mmCIF file of C-alpha atoms in Angstrom:
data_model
loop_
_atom_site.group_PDB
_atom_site.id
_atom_site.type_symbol
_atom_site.label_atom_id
_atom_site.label_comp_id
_atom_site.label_asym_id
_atom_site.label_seq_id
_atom_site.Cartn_x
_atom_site.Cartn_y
_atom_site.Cartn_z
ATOM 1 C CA UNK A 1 0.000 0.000 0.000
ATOM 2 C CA UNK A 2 1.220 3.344 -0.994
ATOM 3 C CA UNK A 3 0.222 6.779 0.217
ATOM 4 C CA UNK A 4 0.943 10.572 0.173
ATOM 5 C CA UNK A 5 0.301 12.445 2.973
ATOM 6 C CA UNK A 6 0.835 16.335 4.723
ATOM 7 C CA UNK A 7 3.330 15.561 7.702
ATOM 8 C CA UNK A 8 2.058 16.533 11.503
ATOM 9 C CA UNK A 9 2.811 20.025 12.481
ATOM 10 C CA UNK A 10 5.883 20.249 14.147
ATOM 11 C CA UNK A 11 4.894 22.012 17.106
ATOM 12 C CA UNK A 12 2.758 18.827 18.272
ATOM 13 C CA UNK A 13 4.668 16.522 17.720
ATOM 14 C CA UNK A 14 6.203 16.169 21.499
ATOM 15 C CA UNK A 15 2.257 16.198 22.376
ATOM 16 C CA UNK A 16 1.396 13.320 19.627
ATOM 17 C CA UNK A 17 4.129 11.383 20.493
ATOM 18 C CA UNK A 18 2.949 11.641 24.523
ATOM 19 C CA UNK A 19 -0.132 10.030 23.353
ATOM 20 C CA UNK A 20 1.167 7.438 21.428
ATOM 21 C CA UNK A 21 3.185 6.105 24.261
ATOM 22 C CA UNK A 22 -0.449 5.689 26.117
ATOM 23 C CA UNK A 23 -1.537 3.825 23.612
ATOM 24 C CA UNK A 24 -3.194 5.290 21.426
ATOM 25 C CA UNK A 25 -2.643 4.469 16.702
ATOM 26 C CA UNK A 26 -4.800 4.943 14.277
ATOM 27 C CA UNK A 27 -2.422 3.059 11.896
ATOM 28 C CA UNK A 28 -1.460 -0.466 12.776
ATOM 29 C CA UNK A 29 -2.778 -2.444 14.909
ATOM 30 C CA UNK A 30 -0.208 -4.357 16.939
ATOM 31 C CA UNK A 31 -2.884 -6.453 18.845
ATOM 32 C CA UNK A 32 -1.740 -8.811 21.873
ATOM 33 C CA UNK A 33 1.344 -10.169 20.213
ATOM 34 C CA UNK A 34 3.016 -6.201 20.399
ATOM 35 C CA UNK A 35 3.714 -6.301 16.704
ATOM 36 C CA UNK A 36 2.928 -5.368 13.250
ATOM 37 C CA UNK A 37 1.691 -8.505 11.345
ATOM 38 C CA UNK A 38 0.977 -7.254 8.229
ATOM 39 C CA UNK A 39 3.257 -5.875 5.478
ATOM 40 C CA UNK A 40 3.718 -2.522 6.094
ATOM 41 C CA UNK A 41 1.778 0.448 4.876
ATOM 42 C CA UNK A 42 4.008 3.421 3.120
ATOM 43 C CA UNK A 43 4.100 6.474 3.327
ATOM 44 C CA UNK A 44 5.843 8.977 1.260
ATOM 45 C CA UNK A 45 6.527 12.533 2.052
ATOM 46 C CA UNK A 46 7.116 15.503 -0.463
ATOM 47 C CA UNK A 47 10.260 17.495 0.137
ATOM 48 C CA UNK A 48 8.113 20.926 0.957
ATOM 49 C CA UNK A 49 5.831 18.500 3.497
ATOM 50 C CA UNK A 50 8.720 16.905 5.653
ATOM 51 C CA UNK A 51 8.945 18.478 8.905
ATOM 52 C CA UNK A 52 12.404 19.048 10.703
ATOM 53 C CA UNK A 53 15.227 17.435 11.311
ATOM 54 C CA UNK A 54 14.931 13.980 13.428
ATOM 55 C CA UNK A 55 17.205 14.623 16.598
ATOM 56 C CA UNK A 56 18.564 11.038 18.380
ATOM 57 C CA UNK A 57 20.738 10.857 20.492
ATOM 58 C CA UNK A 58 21.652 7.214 22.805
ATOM 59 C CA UNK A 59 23.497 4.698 23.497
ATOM 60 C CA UNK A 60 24.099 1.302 20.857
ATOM 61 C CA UNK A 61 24.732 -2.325 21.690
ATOM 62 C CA UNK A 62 27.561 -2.359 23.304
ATOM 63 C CA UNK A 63 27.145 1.153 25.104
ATOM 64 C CA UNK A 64 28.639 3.721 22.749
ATOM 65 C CA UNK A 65 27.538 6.851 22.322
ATOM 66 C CA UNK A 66 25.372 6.925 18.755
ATOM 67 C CA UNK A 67 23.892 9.876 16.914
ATOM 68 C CA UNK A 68 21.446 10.083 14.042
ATOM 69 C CA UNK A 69 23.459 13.436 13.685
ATOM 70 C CA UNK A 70 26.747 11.590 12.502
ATOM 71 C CA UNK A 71 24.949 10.448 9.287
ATOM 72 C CA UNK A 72 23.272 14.293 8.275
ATOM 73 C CA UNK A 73 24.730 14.460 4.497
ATOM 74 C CA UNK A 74 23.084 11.131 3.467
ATOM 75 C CA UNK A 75 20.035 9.073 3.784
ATOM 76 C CA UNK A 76 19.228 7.136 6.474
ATOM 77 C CA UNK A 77 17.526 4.219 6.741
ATOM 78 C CA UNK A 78 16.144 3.780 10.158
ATOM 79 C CA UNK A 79 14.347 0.449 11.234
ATOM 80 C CA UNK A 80 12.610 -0.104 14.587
ATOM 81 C CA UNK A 81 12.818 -4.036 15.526
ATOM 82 C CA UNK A 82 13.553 -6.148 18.789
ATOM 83 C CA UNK A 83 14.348 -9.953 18.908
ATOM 84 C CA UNK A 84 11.460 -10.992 20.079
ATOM 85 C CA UNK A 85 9.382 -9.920 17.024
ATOM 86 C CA UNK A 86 8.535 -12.619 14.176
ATOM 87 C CA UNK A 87 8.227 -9.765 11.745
ATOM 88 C CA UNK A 88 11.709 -8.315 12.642
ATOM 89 C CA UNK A 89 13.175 -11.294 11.998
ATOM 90 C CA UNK A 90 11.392 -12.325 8.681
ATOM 91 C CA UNK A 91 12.215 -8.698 7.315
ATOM 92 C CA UNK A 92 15.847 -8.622 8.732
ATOM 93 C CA UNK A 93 17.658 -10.491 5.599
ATOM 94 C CA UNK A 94 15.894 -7.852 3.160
ATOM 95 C CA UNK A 95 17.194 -4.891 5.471
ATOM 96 C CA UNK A 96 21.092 -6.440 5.112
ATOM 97 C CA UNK A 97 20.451 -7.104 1.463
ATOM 98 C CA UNK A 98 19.145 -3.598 0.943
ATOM 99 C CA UNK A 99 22.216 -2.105 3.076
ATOM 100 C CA UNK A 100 24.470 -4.463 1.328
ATOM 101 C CA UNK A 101 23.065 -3.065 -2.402
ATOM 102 C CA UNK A 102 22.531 0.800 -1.506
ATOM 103 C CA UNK A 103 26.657 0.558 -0.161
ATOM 104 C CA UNK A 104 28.112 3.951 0.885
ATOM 105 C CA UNK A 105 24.817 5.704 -0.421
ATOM 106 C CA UNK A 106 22.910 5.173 2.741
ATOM 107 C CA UNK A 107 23.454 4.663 6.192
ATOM 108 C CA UNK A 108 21.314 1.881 8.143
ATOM 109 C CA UNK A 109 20.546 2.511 11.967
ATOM 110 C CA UNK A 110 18.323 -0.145 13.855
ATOM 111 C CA UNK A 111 16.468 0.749 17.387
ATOM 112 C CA UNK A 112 16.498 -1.853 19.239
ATOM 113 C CA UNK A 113 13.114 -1.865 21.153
ATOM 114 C CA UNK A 114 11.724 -3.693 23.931
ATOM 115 C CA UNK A 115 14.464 -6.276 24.295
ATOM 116 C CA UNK A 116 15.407 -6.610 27.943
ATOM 117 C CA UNK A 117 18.745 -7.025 27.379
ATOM 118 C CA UNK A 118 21.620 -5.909 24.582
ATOM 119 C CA UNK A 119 22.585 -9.331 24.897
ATOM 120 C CA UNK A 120 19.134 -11.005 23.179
ATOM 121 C CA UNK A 121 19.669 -7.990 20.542
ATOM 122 C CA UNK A 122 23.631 -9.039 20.253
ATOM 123 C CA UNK A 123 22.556 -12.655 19.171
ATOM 124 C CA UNK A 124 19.673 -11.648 16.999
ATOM 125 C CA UNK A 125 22.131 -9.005 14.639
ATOM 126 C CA UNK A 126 24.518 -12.184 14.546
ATOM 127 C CA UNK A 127 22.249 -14.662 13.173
ATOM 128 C CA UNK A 128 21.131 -12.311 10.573
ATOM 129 C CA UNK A 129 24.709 -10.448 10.057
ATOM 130 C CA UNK A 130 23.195 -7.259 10.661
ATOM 131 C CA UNK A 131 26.406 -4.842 10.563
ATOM 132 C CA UNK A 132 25.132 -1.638 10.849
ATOM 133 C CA UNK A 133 24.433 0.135 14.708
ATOM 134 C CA UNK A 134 21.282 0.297 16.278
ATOM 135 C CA UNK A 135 20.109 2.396 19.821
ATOM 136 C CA UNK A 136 19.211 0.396 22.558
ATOM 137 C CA UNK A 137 15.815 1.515 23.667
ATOM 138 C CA UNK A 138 14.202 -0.851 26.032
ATOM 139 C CA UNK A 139 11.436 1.743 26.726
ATOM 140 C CA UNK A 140 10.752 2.657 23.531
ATOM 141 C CA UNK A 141 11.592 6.376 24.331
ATOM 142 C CA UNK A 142 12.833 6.688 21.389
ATOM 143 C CA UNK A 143 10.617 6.644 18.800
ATOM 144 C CA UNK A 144 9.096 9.945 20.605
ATOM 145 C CA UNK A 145 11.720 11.671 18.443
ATOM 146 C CA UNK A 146 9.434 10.348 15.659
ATOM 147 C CA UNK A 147 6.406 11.499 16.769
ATOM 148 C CA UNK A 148 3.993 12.448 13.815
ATOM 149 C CA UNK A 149 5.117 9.721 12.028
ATOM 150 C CA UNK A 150 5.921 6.316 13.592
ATOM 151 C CA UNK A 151 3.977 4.864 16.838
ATOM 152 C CA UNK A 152 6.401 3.680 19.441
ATOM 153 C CA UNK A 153 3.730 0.491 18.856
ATOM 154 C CA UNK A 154 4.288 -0.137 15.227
ATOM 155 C CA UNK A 155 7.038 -2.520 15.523
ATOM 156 C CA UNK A 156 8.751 -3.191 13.339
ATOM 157 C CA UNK A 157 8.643 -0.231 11.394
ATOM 158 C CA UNK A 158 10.828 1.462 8.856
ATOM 159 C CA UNK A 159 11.713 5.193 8.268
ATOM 160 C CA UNK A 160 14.044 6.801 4.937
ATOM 161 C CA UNK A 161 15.660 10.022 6.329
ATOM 162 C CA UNK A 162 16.747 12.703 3.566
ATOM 163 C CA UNK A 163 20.325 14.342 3.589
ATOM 164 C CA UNK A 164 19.220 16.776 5.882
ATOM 165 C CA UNK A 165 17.750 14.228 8.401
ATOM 166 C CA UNK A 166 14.190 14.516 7.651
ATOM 167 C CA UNK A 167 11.238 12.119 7.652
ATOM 168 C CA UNK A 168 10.799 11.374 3.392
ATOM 169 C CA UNK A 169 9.212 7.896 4.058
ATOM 170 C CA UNK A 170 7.826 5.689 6.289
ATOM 171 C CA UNK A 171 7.048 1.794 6.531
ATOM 172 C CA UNK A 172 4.852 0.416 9.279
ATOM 173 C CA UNK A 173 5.192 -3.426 9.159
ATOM 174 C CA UNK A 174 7.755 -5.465 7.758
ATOM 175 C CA UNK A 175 8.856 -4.019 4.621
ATOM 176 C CA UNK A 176 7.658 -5.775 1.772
ATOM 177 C CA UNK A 177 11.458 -6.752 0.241
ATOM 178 C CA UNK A 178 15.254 -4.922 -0.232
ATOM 179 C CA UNK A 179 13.876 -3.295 -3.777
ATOM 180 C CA UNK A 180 10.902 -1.312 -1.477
ATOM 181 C CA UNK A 181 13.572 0.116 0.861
ATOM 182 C CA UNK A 182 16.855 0.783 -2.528
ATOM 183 C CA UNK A 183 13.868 2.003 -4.403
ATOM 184 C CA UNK A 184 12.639 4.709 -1.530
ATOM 185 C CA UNK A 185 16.495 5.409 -0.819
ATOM 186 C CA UNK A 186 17.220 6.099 -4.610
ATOM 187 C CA UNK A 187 13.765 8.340 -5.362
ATOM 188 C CA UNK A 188 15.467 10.634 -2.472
ATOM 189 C CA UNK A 189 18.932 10.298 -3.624
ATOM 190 C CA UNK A 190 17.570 11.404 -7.262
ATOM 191 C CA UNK A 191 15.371 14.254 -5.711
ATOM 192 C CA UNK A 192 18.691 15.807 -4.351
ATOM 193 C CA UNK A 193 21.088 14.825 -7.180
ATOM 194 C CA UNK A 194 22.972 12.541 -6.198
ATOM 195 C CA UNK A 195 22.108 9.850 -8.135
ATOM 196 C CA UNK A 196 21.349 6.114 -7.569
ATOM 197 C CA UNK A 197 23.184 2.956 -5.356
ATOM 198 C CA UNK A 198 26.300 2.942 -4.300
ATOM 199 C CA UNK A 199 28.983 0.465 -5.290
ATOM 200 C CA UNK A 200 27.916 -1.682 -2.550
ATOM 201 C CA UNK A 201 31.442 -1.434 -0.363
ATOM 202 C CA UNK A 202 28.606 -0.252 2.506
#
């Protein structure tokens, strides 16, 4: 499924992101399991409609400091997923293949949510040879930096960043396959000029 929409207003997004964390979607519907069953639903966001910059700032795996920040200059592919999560895991080999293809035109960043330890999350990115960093967010506190666009529910769930560290797309569900995510990456990369995949050295 594949839909345009105006981005929240900035200046509710702390507010929207509040009542998310109480529980309350009007997108997905996680249901007992705490998950997003379905394939996700996409959204795409004009350049003049994305709202500001996402600011993140935490803590990955193994307890270094991590920054969305570090990757402003480039897109950003940022997937929310914990171990525990069928979904995460059936979607994880498309999210290395897509990393692997896209190379040193993207980053990747993972937040690792609702895992009670970075230990389970440690053995998950092994099995799947997951290379790229993810924030360790046990809470789920941070997806409120996404507010107005991704539920701290909606796991897993998939957001494209632009060069200047805005929200161009989102997924909510597992992403359909690696061509979905290269293809949203490379309609952002051509909207700024930059042209398509990398060579794939990642």
């Amino acid at each position: 499924m594949r839909n345009r929409r105006r981005a929240a207003p900035a200046g509710a997004a702390l507010l929207l992101g509040l009542a998310l964390l109480a529980g309350c979607s009007d997108v997905e519907a996680t249901g007992d399991a705490g998950y997003v069953s379905a394939d996700g639903q996409l959204t795409e966001y004009a350049p003049a409609e994305r709202g500001d910059p996402i600011v993140l700032e935490g803590e990955d795996l193994e307890g270094q400091p991590l920054s969305l920040e570090e990757f402003r200059g480039t897109p950003v592919v940022v997937n929310v997923w914990g171990s525990w999560c069928p979904p995460c895991r059936a979607e994880a080999p498309d999210l290395v293949e897509a990393a692997e293809q896209l190379g040193s035109s993207a980053a990747f960043v993972g937040i690792n949510n609702r895992d009670s330890s970075t230990a389970q999350a440690q053995s998950f990115e092994r099995e799947y040879e997951v290379e790229y960093p993810s924030f360790y967010s046990p809470d789920g506190r941070a997806l409120l930096a996404f507010a107005g666009s991704l539920s701290p529910r909606a796991i897993p769930s998939t957001t494209v960043l632009d060069s200047e560290g805005r929200v161009a797309a989102t997924i909510v569900g597992r992403v359909p396959s690696a061509t979905t995510v290269t293809t949203l990456v490379e309609s952002v990369l051509d909207e700024e000029g930059s042209g398509g995949a990398g060579d794939g050295d990642g």
